XYZ file of C-alpha atoms in Angstrom:
478
model
C 231.933 177.274 -3.893
C 232.860 179.713 -1.100
C 234.985 178.513 1.777
C 232.791 180.394 4.252
C 229.041 179.894 4.008
C 227.108 181.765 6.751
C 224.543 178.937 6.764
C 227.112 176.336 7.782
C 230.103 178.169 9.232
C 229.452 176.961 12.811
C 229.457 173.144 12.802
C 227.494 172.852 16.051
C 225.040 174.965 17.977
C 226.427 177.111 20.775
C 224.596 178.145 23.907
C 225.298 181.893 23.911
C 223.385 184.760 22.377
C 223.070 185.528 18.698
C 225.678 187.992 17.458
C 225.547 190.187 14.363
C 228.774 190.475 12.399
C 229.199 194.206 11.671
C 231.136 195.962 8.910
C 232.822 198.919 10.688
C 232.983 201.042 7.544
C 229.206 201.048 7.034
C 227.727 199.819 10.307
C 225.792 197.261 8.261
C 225.461 193.538 9.024
C 227.631 190.937 7.299
C 225.959 187.912 8.874
C 225.052 186.361 12.196
C 226.644 183.755 14.422
C 226.182 182.406 17.922
C 228.552 183.261 20.738
C 229.919 180.676 23.134
C 228.884 180.293 26.754
C 230.803 178.595 29.562
C 229.170 175.216 28.855
C 230.433 175.388 25.270
C 233.993 175.746 26.530
C 233.480 172.704 28.747
C 232.206 170.626 25.831
C 234.957 171.790 23.490
C 237.733 171.122 26.009
C 236.378 167.629 26.614
C 236.177 166.851 22.899
C 239.637 168.307 22.268
C 241.193 166.272 25.075
C 239.545 163.097 23.736
C 240.844 163.681 20.197
C 244.335 164.871 21.106
C 245.843 161.575 22.243
C 245.308 159.949 18.855
C 246.569 163.055 17.028
C 249.789 163.002 19.068
C 250.411 159.452 17.811
C 249.999 160.496 14.176
C 253.432 160.500 12.439
C 255.010 163.923 12.239
C 254.951 163.920 8.440
C 251.181 163.396 8.420
C 250.625 166.330 10.771
C 252.984 168.403 8.633
C 251.017 167.489 5.501
C 247.839 169.003 6.994
C 249.636 172.253 7.850
C 251.272 172.526 4.426
C 247.894 172.023 2.793
C 246.427 174.746 5.040
C 249.152 177.133 3.888
C 248.287 176.423 0.267
C 244.597 177.019 0.949
C 245.205 180.519 2.290
C 246.553 181.341 -1.162
C 243.868 179.420 -3.027
C 241.068 181.232 -1.156
C 242.849 184.601 -0.926
C 240.127 186.558 -2.714
C 237.357 185.424 -0.391
C 239.414 185.704 2.791
C 240.768 189.112 1.789
C 237.224 190.432 1.491
C 236.372 189.226 4.991
C 239.484 190.846 6.444
C 238.701 194.119 4.693
C 235.029 194.236 5.576
C 235.003 192.710 9.059
C 238.240 194.130 10.505
C 238.497 197.398 8.544
C 241.781 196.417 6.895
C 242.900 198.002 3.667
C 243.513 195.321 0.983
C 247.305 195.513 1.281
C 247.088 194.831 5.005
C 244.697 191.935 4.348
C 247.149 190.497 1.811
C 249.932 190.787 4.377
C 247.843 188.834 6.888
C 247.127 186.109 4.351
C 250.808 185.887 3.417
C 251.883 185.588 7.052
C 249.093 183.076 7.773
C 250.356 180.831 4.979
C 253.944 181.195 6.185
C 252.898 180.362 9.755
C 251.389 177.116 8.458
C 254.503 176.236 6.450
C 256.779 176.993 9.402
C 254.537 174.916 11.666
C 254.753 172.024 9.219
C 258.550 172.201 9.423
C 258.347 172.400 13.211
C 256.763 168.946 13.358
C 260.037 167.307 12.268
C 262.482 169.373 14.309
C 264.751 167.471 16.723
C 262.831 167.336 19.983
C 265.325 166.334 22.653
C 268.859 165.513 23.752
C 270.807 162.489 24.947
C 272.198 163.349 28.381
C 275.366 162.204 30.131
C 274.589 159.996 33.134
C 276.440 158.400 36.040
C 274.345 155.232 35.929
C 274.279 152.305 33.483
C 271.333 153.613 31.531
C 270.234 155.686 28.581
C 269.210 159.174 29.699
C 267.481 161.585 27.366
C 264.964 164.403 27.083
C 262.215 164.851 24.533
C 259.453 167.338 23.999
C 255.903 166.041 24.244
C 252.615 167.816 23.472
C 250.994 169.675 26.361
C 247.548 168.328 25.393
C 244.997 171.080 24.780
C 246.107 174.651 24.105
C 243.734 177.555 24.742
C 244.163 180.552 22.415
C 242.552 183.961 22.975
C 243.098 186.358 20.065
C 242.204 190.044 19.441
C 240.546 192.007 16.638
C 243.393 194.009 15.149
C 245.314 191.386 13.133
C 242.787 188.625 13.732
C 244.075 185.986 11.346
C 247.777 186.336 12.143
C 247.243 186.520 15.885
C 245.165 183.336 15.839
C 247.126 181.204 13.386
C 250.538 181.968 14.920
C 249.499 179.909 17.973
C 247.002 177.491 16.404
C 249.290 176.198 13.637
C 252.383 175.333 15.721
C 250.269 173.911 18.549
C 248.542 171.518 16.136
C 251.770 170.627 14.330
C 253.344 169.594 17.628
C 250.517 167.174 18.428
C 248.152 169.290 20.503
C 244.457 170.079 20.173
C 243.342 173.724 20.297
C 240.373 175.696 21.596
C 240.364 179.195 20.072
C 238.335 182.128 21.395
C 238.574 184.915 18.819
C 237.311 188.428 19.481
C 233.595 188.407 18.534
C 234.119 191.567 16.454
C 236.346 189.580 14.082
C 235.090 186.064 14.689
C 234.908 185.197 10.996
C 238.318 186.315 9.725
C 239.989 185.557 13.074
C 238.420 182.162 13.777
C 235.819 180.635 11.492
C 237.976 181.173 8.395
C 240.840 179.306 10.039
C 238.517 176.455 11.013
C 237.276 176.205 7.421
C 240.819 176.146 6.040
C 241.977 173.462 8.471
C 238.904 171.312 7.832
C 239.514 171.462 4.074
C 243.186 170.694 4.710
C 242.202 167.396 6.352
C 242.548 168.127 10.065
C 240.650 165.361 11.913
C 237.468 166.359 13.714
C 237.593 167.244 17.393
C 241.070 168.793 17.342
C 240.184 172.427 16.694
C 237.272 174.321 18.213
C 236.387 177.971 17.497
C 234.341 179.624 20.245
C 233.776 183.334 19.628
C 232.627 184.900 22.850
C 233.041 187.474 25.550
C 234.623 187.462 29.021
C 232.526 184.522 30.243
C 233.941 182.214 27.570
C 237.470 183.497 28.154
C 237.246 182.955 31.906
C 235.935 179.420 31.384
C 238.822 178.648 29.018
C 241.389 179.920 31.507
C 239.841 177.892 34.333
C 239.265 174.600 32.492
C 241.551 171.899 33.961
C 241.917 170.171 30.571
C 243.653 173.260 29.104
C 247.143 173.455 30.675
C 248.619 176.128 28.369
C 247.114 179.464 27.334
C 248.215 181.767 24.536
C 246.759 185.244 24.984
C 247.177 188.316 22.798
C 245.470 191.526 23.857
C 245.651 194.525 26.126
C 247.959 194.681 29.110
C 245.019 195.059 31.515
C 243.287 191.951 30.169
C 246.602 190.089 30.042
C 247.233 190.768 33.711
C 243.844 189.272 34.550
C 244.541 186.197 32.404
C 247.998 185.774 33.929
C 246.673 186.069 37.485
C 243.886 183.562 36.844
C 246.251 181.161 35.093
C 248.644 181.372 38.038
C 245.910 180.358 40.442
C 245.335 177.258 38.318
C 249.088 176.603 37.941
C 248.895 177.021 34.189
C 251.413 178.376 31.746
C 250.213 181.598 30.125
C 252.034 183.105 27.154
C 251.062 186.773 27.178
C 251.670 189.112 24.225
C 250.300 192.453 25.324
C 250.316 196.166 24.537
C 253.064 198.538 23.574
C 254.056 202.164 23.224
C 257.011 201.699 20.952
C 259.568 204.398 20.245
C 261.145 205.422 16.950
C 264.431 207.263 17.588
C 265.561 209.550 14.775
C 269.208 210.531 15.248
C 270.706 213.729 13.900
C 272.307 212.005 10.887
C 269.012 210.546 9.632
C 267.865 211.224 6.074
C 264.441 212.869 6.417
C 263.620 212.215 2.766
C 263.656 208.504 3.602
C 262.443 208.511 7.180
C 259.088 210.291 6.871
C 257.437 207.467 4.935
C 258.842 204.964 7.433
C 257.621 207.037 10.364
C 254.133 207.497 8.928
C 253.779 203.778 8.265
C 254.821 202.984 11.828
C 252.061 205.150 13.320
C 249.253 204.967 10.761
C 249.355 201.391 9.408
C 245.976 199.743 10.069
C 244.771 202.910 11.764
C 247.418 202.485 14.480
C 245.622 199.399 15.784
C 248.779 197.318 16.127
C 250.609 196.442 19.343
C 253.923 197.429 17.675
C 252.636 200.802 16.411
C 255.115 203.660 16.708
C 253.550 205.499 19.630
C 256.460 207.820 20.406
C 258.577 209.652 17.829
C 261.815 210.786 19.484
C 263.579 213.206 17.126
C 266.883 215.008 17.470
C 266.406 218.733 18.098
C 268.248 219.676 14.880
C 265.622 217.832 12.800
C 262.570 218.278 15.008
C 260.779 221.234 13.371
C 261.195 219.927 9.831
C 260.232 216.409 10.946
C 256.960 217.613 12.501
C 256.151 219.701 9.436
C 256.831 216.880 6.988
C 255.114 214.179 9.037
C 252.045 216.410 9.366
C 252.037 216.982 5.598
C 252.264 213.244 5.028
C 249.372 212.665 7.432
C 247.228 215.249 5.645
C 247.933 213.577 2.293
C 246.644 210.157 3.334
C 243.184 209.069 2.210
C 240.804 207.720 4.860
C 237.638 205.848 3.926
C 235.861 202.574 3.212
C 238.583 200.105 2.125
C 236.074 197.776 0.457
C 234.637 200.403 -1.873
C 237.498 202.838 -2.522
C 241.270 202.992 -2.610
C 242.408 204.428 0.730
C 245.417 204.378 3.056
C 243.435 204.046 6.296
C 240.114 202.353 6.949
C 237.800 202.638 9.955
C 238.778 201.901 13.533
C 237.043 198.831 14.879
C 234.099 200.411 16.749
C 232.720 203.505 18.448
C 234.207 202.625 21.815
C 237.711 202.485 20.382
C 237.188 205.720 18.466
C 235.981 207.447 21.622
C 239.103 206.375 23.496
C 241.400 207.619 20.722
C 239.707 210.999 20.495
C 239.598 211.425 24.264
C 243.373 210.898 24.463
C 243.984 213.410 21.676
C 241.750 216.028 23.313
C 243.310 215.444 26.732
C 246.746 215.872 25.168
C 245.953 219.179 23.483
C 244.336 220.371 26.710
C 247.690 219.746 28.426
C 249.588 221.814 25.876
C 250.351 219.489 22.958
C 250.117 221.095 19.519
C 247.765 219.482 17.004
C 249.921 219.553 13.864
C 247.563 217.374 11.795
C 244.356 215.408 12.168
C 242.447 215.153 15.417
C 239.103 214.859 13.617
C 236.853 212.043 12.476
C 233.732 211.223 10.485
C 231.983 208.175 11.841
C 234.654 205.575 12.602
C 237.131 207.156 10.170
C 239.779 208.910 12.266
C 242.213 211.194 10.479
C 245.929 210.389 10.933
C 247.040 212.722 13.695
C 250.367 214.335 14.599
C 250.944 215.849 18.039
C 253.967 218.096 18.617
C 255.387 219.530 21.823
C 254.591 216.442 23.895
C 256.152 215.520 27.226
C 255.639 213.164 30.151
C 252.327 214.876 30.972
C 250.840 214.202 27.516
C 248.344 211.312 27.741
C 248.724 210.257 24.090
C 252.499 210.070 24.573
C 252.472 208.134 27.845
C 249.617 205.722 27.129
C 249.050 203.211 24.347
C 246.562 204.946 22.052
C 245.830 202.077 19.643
C 244.851 204.599 17.013
C 246.469 206.645 14.205
C 248.231 209.146 16.462
C 251.910 210.141 16.224
C 253.256 212.122 19.228
C 256.618 213.758 18.451
C 259.172 214.755 21.116
C 262.592 216.324 20.728
C 265.857 215.233 22.354
C 269.330 216.693 22.479
C 271.727 213.747 22.867
C 271.699 210.024 22.176
C 271.845 209.419 25.903
C 268.722 211.500 26.399
C 266.995 209.575 23.597
C 267.849 206.254 25.240
C 266.544 207.478 28.583
C 263.289 208.706 27.034
C 262.759 205.481 25.094
C 263.408 203.384 28.191
C 261.061 205.519 30.311
C 257.942 203.534 29.529
C 255.921 200.793 31.165
C 256.133 198.871 27.879
C 258.953 197.137 26.050
C 257.764 195.591 22.794
C 259.433 197.109 19.720
C 262.042 199.786 18.995
C 263.146 201.516 15.809
C 266.330 203.563 15.402
C 267.130 205.593 12.274
C 270.768 206.537 11.658
C 273.417 206.509 8.945
C 275.620 204.518 11.337
C 274.020 201.087 12.002
C 276.692 200.184 14.566
C 275.791 203.294 16.545
C 272.141 202.307 16.342
C 272.864 198.818 17.670
C 274.910 200.236 20.536
C 272.077 202.607 21.429
C 269.534 199.770 21.356
C 271.530 197.903 24.007
C 270.567 200.632 26.494
C 266.790 200.251 25.992
C 264.718 197.306 27.352
C 262.700 195.865 24.470
C 261.811 192.551 22.889
C 262.340 193.660 19.266
C 264.807 196.074 17.627
C 264.832 197.396 14.052
C 267.716 199.556 12.866
C 266.717 201.885 10.021
C 263.123 200.723 10.067
C 259.939 201.504 11.938
C 258.497 199.380 14.722
C 255.781 197.359 12.927
C 257.352 194.189 11.522
C 256.410 190.511 11.647
C 257.737 187.291 10.093
C 256.718 183.723 10.801
C 260.354 182.658 11.280
C 261.188 185.390 13.793
C 260.793 185.219 17.588
C 258.180 187.662 18.807
C 257.414 189.080 22.235
C 257.996 191.939 24.611
C 259.154 192.677 28.131
C 257.658 194.540 31.107
C 254.025 195.542 30.452
C 254.289 194.228 26.895
C 254.180 190.604 28.008
C 256.099 187.607 29.226
C 258.903 187.688 26.686
C 259.412 185.798 23.418
C 256.763 183.098 23.192
C 255.934 183.002 19.485
C 257.791 182.331 16.259
C 260.433 179.870 15.101
C 262.030 177.718 17.767
C 260.135 179.571 20.500
C 257.029 177.594 19.561
C 258.694 174.371 20.689
C 258.964 175.708 24.221
C 255.538 177.325 24.123
C 253.481 174.289 23.134
C 255.361 171.273 24.511
C 256.601 169.946 27.840
C 260.178 168.758 28.279
C 260.209 165.184 29.607
C 263.246 163.381 31.086
C 263.389 159.631 30.418
C 265.878 156.935 31.445
C 266.082 153.339 30.219
C 268.027 150.449 31.771
C 268.598 146.926 30.478
C 267.988 145.412 33.906
C 266.141 146.449 37.056
C 268.065 148.846 39.259
C 269.116 147.629 42.727
C 269.410 149.732 45.896
C 270.818 149.289 49.422
C 267.353 148.514 50.893
């Protein structure tokens, strides 16, 4: 029996409009669902708040058991969930398998999180016990995007639940099934009690209602920098904590001692994986002048060799971008860049939503596709003369999410990384990496720092409470 049945995948009726689930590769329908309206957020927040208090009293090992079971179910239902990721989000099967692997690991790590030490005994001047402990925040609101829909939902949902919270999730309506309803089905089968997890696919109205709801004190948002600023501003007005993981324009620095035979595959993966629709995508290739010409030539040849097509029906390296609006933005940035003097070394064309992997040479600070986050399969390449110049170029960005440095001298790479503001550094690797155990987040326009992964989840989804206990009632001078 399938985990996801379109006839029953929404447990209650929502008040918004009917929405057709579209397969980007074909433009055909995969099913229908109902979007959430503001009143649905109100009802879900109320139900979540009512259920959360009892869940917080459940022993940690019982909460952990639910999350471990959820991790197992991602493997047990991998075939069905992989197909949804491929067809609804345009993922190639290998990328879908990666999402399923990380989703399972996020659940296992969350299960372990439930039993972590949660406080400290403090020294005190008075005759009392003084200690801190972490307590659930209550209801966590999660807003997740389309590009890695399962990972970017479960990485907040799983730890929040494990730590005793309830969750209201608003996935992007373009990937509401693989980014929301699939997770709800897994958690229900894993034994999560009713009322603790609500999936409300919807547009801006639902997101605004979630941010404003007084029963949701903590928000976890992943998306564009522009949308993240709006969420952060609104959350600030309501005195809420907002964990913002936003855009990027990450640099890959290729020093003069790099082995081009090894680096080209790494570089291509960094820019073209999942059609470049990843916040960590390598958006700027900074290459030493002695290697620049050969690097451009070889990266362009690699781009031309990659197959682009329907990942559900043929073996390809790149699938479709998510929709026509996103494709139009990608192509407009490429055309604006060539109009300003960039050389189109490969790609720059599309059929339907299938955009060819693209290499732009001769870019500078006036090249739109170099300065802005493209969120598409575009690799701008720029030369530099010295390591100091490379550091300055890499640091000259509004973003600060991920950084890759390729060199035969790892110590030199680490020293260079110290000069560049970024949340993530990979020496001798490209910029797109993720593990459930690793802290994740960026600086500047890429977000509010590390808020996901490992121990960071304790801070993200709990409050630190100070408690003192005396054996008798304290006395005072009056």
